[in-house]
mmCIF file of C-alpha atoms in Angstrom:
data_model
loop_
_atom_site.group_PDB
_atom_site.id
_atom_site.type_symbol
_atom_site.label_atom_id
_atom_site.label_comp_id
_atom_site.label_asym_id
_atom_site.label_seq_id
_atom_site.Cartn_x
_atom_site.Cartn_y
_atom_site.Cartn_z
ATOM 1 C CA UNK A 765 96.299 -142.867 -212.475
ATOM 2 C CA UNK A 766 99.944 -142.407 -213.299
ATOM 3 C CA UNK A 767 98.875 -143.705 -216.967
ATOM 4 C CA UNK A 768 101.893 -145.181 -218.763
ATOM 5 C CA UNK A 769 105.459 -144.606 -216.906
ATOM 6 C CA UNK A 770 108.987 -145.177 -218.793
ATOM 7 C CA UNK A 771 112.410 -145.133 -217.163
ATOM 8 C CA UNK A 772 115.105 -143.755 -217.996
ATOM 9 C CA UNK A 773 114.360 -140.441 -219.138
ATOM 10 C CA UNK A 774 117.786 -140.757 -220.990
ATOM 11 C CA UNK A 775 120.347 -142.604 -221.074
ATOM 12 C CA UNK A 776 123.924 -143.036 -222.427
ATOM 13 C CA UNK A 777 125.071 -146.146 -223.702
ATOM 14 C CA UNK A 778 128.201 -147.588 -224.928
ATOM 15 C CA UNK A 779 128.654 -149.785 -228.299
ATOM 16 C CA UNK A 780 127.778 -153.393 -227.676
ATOM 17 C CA UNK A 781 126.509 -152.566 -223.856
ATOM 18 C CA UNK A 782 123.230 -153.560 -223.101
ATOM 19 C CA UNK A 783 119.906 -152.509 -220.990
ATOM 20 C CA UNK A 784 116.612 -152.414 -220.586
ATOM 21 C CA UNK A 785 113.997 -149.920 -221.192
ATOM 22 C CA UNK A 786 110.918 -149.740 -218.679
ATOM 23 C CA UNK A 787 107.628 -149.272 -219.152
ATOM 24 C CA UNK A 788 104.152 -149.595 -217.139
ATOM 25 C CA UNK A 789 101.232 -148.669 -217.439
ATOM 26 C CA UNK A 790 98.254 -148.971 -214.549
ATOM 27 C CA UNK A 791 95.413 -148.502 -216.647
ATOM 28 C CA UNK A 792 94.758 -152.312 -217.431
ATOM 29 C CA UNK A 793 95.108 -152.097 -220.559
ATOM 30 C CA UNK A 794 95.931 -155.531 -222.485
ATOM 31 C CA UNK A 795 97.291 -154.006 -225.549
ATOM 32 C CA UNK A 796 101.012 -152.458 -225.215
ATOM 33 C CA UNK A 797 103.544 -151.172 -227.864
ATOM 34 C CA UNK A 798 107.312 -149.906 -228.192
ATOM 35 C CA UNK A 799 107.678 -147.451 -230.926
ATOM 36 C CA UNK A 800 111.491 -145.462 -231.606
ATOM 37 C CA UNK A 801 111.336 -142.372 -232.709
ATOM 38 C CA UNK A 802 114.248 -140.401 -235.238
ATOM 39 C CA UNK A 803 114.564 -137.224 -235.879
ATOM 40 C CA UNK A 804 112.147 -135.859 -238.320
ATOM 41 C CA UNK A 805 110.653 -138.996 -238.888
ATOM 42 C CA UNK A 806 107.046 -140.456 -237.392
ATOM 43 C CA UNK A 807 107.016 -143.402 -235.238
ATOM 44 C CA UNK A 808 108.287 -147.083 -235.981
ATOM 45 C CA UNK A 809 106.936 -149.958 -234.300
ATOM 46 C CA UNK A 810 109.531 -151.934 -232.709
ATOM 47 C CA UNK A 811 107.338 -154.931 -230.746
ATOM 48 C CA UNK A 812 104.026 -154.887 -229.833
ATOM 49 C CA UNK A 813 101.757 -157.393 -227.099
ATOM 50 C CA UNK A 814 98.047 -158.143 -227.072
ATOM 51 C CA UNK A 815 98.370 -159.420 -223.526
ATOM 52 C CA UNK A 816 100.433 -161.278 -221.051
ATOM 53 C CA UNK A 817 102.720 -164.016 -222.485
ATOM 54 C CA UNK A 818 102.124 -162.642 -225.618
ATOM 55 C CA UNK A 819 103.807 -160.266 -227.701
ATOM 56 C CA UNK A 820 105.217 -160.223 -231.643
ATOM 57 C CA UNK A 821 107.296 -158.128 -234.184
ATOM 58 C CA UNK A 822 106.619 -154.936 -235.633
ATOM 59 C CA UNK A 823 108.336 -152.957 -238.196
ATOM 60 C CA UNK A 824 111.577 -152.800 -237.121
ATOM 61 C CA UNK A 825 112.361 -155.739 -234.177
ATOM 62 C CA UNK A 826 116.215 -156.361 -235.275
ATOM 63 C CA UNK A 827 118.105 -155.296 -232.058
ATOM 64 C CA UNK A 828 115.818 -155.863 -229.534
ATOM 65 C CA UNK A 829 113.860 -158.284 -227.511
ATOM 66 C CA UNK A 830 110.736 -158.256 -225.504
ATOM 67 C CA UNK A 831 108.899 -159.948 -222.799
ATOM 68 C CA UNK A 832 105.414 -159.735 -221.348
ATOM 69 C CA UNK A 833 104.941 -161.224 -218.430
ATOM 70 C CA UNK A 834 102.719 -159.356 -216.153
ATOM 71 C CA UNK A 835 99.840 -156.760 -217.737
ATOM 72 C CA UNK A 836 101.075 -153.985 -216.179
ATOM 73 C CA UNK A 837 104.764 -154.264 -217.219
ATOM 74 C CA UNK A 838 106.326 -154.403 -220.992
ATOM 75 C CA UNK A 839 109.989 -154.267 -221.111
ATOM 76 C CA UNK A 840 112.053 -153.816 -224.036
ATOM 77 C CA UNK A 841 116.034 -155.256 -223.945
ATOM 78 C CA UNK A 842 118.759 -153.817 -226.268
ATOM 79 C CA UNK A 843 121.381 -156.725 -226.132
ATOM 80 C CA UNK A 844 124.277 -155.478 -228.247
ATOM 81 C CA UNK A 845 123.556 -151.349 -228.781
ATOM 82 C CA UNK A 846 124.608 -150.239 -232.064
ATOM 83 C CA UNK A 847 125.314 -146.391 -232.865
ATOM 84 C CA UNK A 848 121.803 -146.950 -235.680
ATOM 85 C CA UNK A 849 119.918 -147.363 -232.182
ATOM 86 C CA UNK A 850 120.326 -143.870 -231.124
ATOM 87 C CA UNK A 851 116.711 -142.583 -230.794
ATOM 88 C CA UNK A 852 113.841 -141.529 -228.723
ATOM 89 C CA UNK A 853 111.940 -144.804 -227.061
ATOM 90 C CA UNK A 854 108.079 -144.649 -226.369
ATOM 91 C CA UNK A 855 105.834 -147.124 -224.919
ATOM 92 C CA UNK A 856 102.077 -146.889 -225.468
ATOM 93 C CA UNK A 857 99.221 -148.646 -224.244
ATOM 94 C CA UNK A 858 95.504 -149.477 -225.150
ATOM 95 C CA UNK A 859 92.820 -151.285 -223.835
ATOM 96 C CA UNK A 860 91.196 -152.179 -227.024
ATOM 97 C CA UNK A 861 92.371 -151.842 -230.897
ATOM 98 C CA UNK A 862 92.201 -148.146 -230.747
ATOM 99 C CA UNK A 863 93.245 -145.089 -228.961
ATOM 100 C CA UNK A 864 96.651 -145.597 -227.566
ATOM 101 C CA UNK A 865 97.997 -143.669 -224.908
ATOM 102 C CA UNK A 866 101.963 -142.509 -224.928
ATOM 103 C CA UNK A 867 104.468 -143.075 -221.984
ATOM 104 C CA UNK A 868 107.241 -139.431 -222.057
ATOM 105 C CA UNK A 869 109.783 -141.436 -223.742
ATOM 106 C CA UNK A 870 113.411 -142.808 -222.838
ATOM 107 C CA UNK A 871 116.179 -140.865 -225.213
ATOM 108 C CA UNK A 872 118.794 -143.462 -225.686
ATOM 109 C CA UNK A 873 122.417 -142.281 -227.313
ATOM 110 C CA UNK A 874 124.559 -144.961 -228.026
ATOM 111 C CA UNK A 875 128.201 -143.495 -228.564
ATOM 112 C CA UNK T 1226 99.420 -151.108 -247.731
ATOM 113 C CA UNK T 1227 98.913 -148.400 -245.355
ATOM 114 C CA UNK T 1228 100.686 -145.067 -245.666
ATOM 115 C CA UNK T 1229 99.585 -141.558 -244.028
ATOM 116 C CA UNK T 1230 101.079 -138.219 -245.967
ATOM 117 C CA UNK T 1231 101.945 -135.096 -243.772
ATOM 118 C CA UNK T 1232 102.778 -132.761 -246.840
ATOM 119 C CA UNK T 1233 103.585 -130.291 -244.903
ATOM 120 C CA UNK T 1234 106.874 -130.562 -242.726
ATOM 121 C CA UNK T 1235 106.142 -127.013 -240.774
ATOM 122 C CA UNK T 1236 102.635 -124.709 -240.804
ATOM 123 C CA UNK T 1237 103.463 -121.192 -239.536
ATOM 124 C CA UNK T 1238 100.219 -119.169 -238.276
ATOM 125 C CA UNK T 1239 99.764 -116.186 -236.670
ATOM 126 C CA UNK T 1240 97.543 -115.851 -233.424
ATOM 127 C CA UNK T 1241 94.173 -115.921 -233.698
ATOM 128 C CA UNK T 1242 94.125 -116.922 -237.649
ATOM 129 C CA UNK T 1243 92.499 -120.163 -237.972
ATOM 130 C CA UNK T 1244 95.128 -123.319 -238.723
ATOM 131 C CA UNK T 1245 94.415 -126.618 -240.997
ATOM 132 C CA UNK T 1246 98.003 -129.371 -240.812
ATOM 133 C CA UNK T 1247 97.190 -131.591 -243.744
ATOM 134 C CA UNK T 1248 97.045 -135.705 -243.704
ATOM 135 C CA UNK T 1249 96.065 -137.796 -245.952
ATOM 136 C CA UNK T 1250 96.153 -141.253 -246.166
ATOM 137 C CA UNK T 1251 95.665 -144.777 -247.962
ATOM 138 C CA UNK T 1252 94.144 -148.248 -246.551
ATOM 139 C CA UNK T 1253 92.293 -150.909 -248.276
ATOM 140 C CA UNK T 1254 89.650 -150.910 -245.933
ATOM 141 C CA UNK T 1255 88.235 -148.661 -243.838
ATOM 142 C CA UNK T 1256 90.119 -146.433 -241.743
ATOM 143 C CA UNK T 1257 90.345 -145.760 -238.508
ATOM 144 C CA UNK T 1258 92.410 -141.988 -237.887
ATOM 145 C CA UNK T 1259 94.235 -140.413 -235.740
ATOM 146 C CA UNK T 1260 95.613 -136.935 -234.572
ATOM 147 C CA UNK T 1261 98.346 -136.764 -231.635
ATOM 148 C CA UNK T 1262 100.536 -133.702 -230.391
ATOM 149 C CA UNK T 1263 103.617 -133.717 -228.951
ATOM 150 C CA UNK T 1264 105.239 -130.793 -227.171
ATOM 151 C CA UNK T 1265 109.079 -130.953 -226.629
ATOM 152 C CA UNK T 1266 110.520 -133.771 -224.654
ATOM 153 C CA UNK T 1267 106.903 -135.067 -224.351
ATOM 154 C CA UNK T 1268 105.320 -138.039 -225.559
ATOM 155 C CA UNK T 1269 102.607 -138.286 -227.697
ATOM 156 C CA UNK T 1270 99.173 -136.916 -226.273
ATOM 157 C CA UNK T 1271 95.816 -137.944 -228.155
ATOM 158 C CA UNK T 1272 93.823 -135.243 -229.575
ATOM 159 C CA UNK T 1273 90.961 -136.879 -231.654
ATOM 160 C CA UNK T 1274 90.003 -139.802 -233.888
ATOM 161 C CA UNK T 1275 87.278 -140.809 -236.564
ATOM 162 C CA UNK T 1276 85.740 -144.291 -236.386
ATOM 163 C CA UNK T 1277 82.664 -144.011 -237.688
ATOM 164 C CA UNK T 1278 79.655 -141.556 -238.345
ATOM 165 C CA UNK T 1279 80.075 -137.781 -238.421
ATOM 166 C CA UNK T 1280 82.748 -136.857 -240.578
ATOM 167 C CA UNK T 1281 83.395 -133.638 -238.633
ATOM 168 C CA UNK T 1282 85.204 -135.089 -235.599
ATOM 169 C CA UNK T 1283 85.745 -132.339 -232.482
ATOM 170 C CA UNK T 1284 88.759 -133.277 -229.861
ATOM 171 C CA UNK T 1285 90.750 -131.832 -227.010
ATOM 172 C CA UNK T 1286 91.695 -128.067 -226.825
ATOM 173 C CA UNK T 1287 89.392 -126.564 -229.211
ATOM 174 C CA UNK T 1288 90.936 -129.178 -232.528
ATOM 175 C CA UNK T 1289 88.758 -130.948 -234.995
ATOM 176 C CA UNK T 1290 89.237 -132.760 -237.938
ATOM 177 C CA UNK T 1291 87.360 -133.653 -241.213
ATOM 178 C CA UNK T 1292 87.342 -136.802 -242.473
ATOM 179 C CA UNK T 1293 86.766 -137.058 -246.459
ATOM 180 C CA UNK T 1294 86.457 -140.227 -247.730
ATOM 181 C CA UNK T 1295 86.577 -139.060 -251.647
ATOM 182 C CA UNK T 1296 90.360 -137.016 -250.871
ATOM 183 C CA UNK T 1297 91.236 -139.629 -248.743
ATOM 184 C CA UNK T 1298 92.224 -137.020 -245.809
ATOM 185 C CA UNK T 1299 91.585 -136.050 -242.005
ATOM 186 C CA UNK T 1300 92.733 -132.317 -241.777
ATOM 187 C CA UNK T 1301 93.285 -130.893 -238.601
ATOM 188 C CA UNK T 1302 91.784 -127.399 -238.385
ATOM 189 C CA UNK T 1303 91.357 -125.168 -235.479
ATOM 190 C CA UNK T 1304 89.561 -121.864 -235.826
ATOM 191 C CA UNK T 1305 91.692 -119.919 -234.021
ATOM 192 C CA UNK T 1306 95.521 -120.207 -232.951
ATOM 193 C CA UNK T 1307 97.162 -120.100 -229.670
ATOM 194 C CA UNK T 1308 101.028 -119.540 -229.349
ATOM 195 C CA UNK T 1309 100.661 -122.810 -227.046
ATOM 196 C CA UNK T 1310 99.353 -124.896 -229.862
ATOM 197 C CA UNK T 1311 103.082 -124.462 -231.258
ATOM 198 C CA UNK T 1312 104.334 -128.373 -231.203
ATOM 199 C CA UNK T 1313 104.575 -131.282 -233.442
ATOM 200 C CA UNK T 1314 101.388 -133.064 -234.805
ATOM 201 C CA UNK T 1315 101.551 -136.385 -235.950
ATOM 202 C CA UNK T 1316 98.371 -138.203 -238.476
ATOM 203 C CA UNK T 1317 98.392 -141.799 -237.842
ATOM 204 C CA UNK T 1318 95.705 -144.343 -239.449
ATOM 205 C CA UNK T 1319 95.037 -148.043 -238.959
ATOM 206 C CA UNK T 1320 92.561 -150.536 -240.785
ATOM 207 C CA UNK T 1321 89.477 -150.699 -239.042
ATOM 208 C CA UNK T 1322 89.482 -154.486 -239.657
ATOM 209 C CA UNK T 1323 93.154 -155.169 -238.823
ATOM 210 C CA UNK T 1324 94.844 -155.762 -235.719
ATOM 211 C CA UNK T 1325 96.913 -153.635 -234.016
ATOM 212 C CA UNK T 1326 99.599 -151.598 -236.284
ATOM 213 C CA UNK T 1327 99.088 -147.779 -236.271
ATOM 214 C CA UNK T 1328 100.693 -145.882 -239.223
ATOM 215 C CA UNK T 1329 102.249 -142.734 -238.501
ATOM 216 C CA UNK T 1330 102.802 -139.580 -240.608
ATOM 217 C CA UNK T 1331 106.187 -137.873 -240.866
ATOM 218 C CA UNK T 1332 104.556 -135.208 -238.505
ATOM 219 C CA UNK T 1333 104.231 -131.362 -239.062
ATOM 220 C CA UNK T 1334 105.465 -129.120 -236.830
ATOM 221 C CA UNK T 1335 103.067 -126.203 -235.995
ATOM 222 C CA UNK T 1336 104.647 -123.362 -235.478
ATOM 223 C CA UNK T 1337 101.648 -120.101 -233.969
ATOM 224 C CA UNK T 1338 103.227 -116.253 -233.892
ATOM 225 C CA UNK T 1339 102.283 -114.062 -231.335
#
């Protein structure tokens, strides 16, 4: 098992560009998560889903969208990046309510 | 609401002395808690968590963690450093009734002298 798989590694972005963040995860797990990180700060929840078609707002879901449409895959979508979305991106997965299990992150500067 | 303390933003340990990173926390309910490391330009890698029973709770790479109910914390101890246990440790807690939402900790960066 690859376990959960994010791409880019990092990328540069431009003010008001957009993209999309990748994540899978082949473990079949129905629970998956996008969490930013900042420096010196623990881990924010940005959107979370409990299984396909479904997913809802964390803590901080201004900026960004999500969709859900396949177990496997949970994509997160920066429409208009701001220079307040520079961060580090992970995605996590779980099959039930408890241990989750980190993707290596996307670093995202937004200059 | 839910909240986890790191009180500690760096530990510094020497080799082969025995290391505790601090976390405490606060749910309504019952917790369930968490321990992850992350090594640079990693993401987060599960070490161990308490559910239920034993309050001494033994995970991956020679960790463990006690879980006291009266302090309210889950201390990660090990009883003897490596220089490769030298990374940042994150505490993260969730109701044991509730959904989905882990809390994180600030994270404490462990830092193990040769």
């Amino acid at each position: 098992n690859a376990g959960v798989t994010q791409t880019p590694k990092f990328r540069i972005l431009k003010i008001g560009q957009s993209m999309t963040l990748q994540c899978t995860q082949d473990m079949n797990h129905n629970y998956m998560y996008w969490y930013r990180q900042d420096p010196g700060m623990g881990l924010k929840l940005i959107y979370y889903s409990v299984g396909a078609g479904i997913t809802d707002k964390g803590e901080v879901p201004n900026g960004y969208n999500v969709s859900r449409s396949t177990t496997e895959d949970f994509p997160l979508r920066l429409e208009l990046a701001a220079p307040s979305q520079t961060s580090v991106y992970f995605c996590a997965s779980s099959y039930s309510k408890e241990t989750q299990y980190f993707g290596p992150g996307t670093r995202l500067l937004v200059l | 609401a839910q909240s986890v303390a790191q009180p500690e933003d760096q530990v510094n340990v020497a080799e082969g002395n025995p290391l505790t990173v601090k976390c405490t926390y606060s749910v309504s309910g019952n917790p369930y808690l968490f321990w992850y490391v992350q090594y640079p330009n990693r993401g987060l890698q599960f070490l161990l968590k308490y559910i239920t029973g034993d309050n001494l709770v033994k995970g991956s790479y020679g960790f463990e963690a006690e879980f006291n109910k009266s302090q309210t914390s889950f201390h990660l101890k090990k009883p003897s450093a490596l220089v490769s246990d030298s990374a940042l440790y994150f505490c993260a807690v969730r109701e044991k009734d509730s959904s989905y939402k882990l809390i994180f900790g600030s994270g404490t960066r462990l830092l193990v002298r040769p």
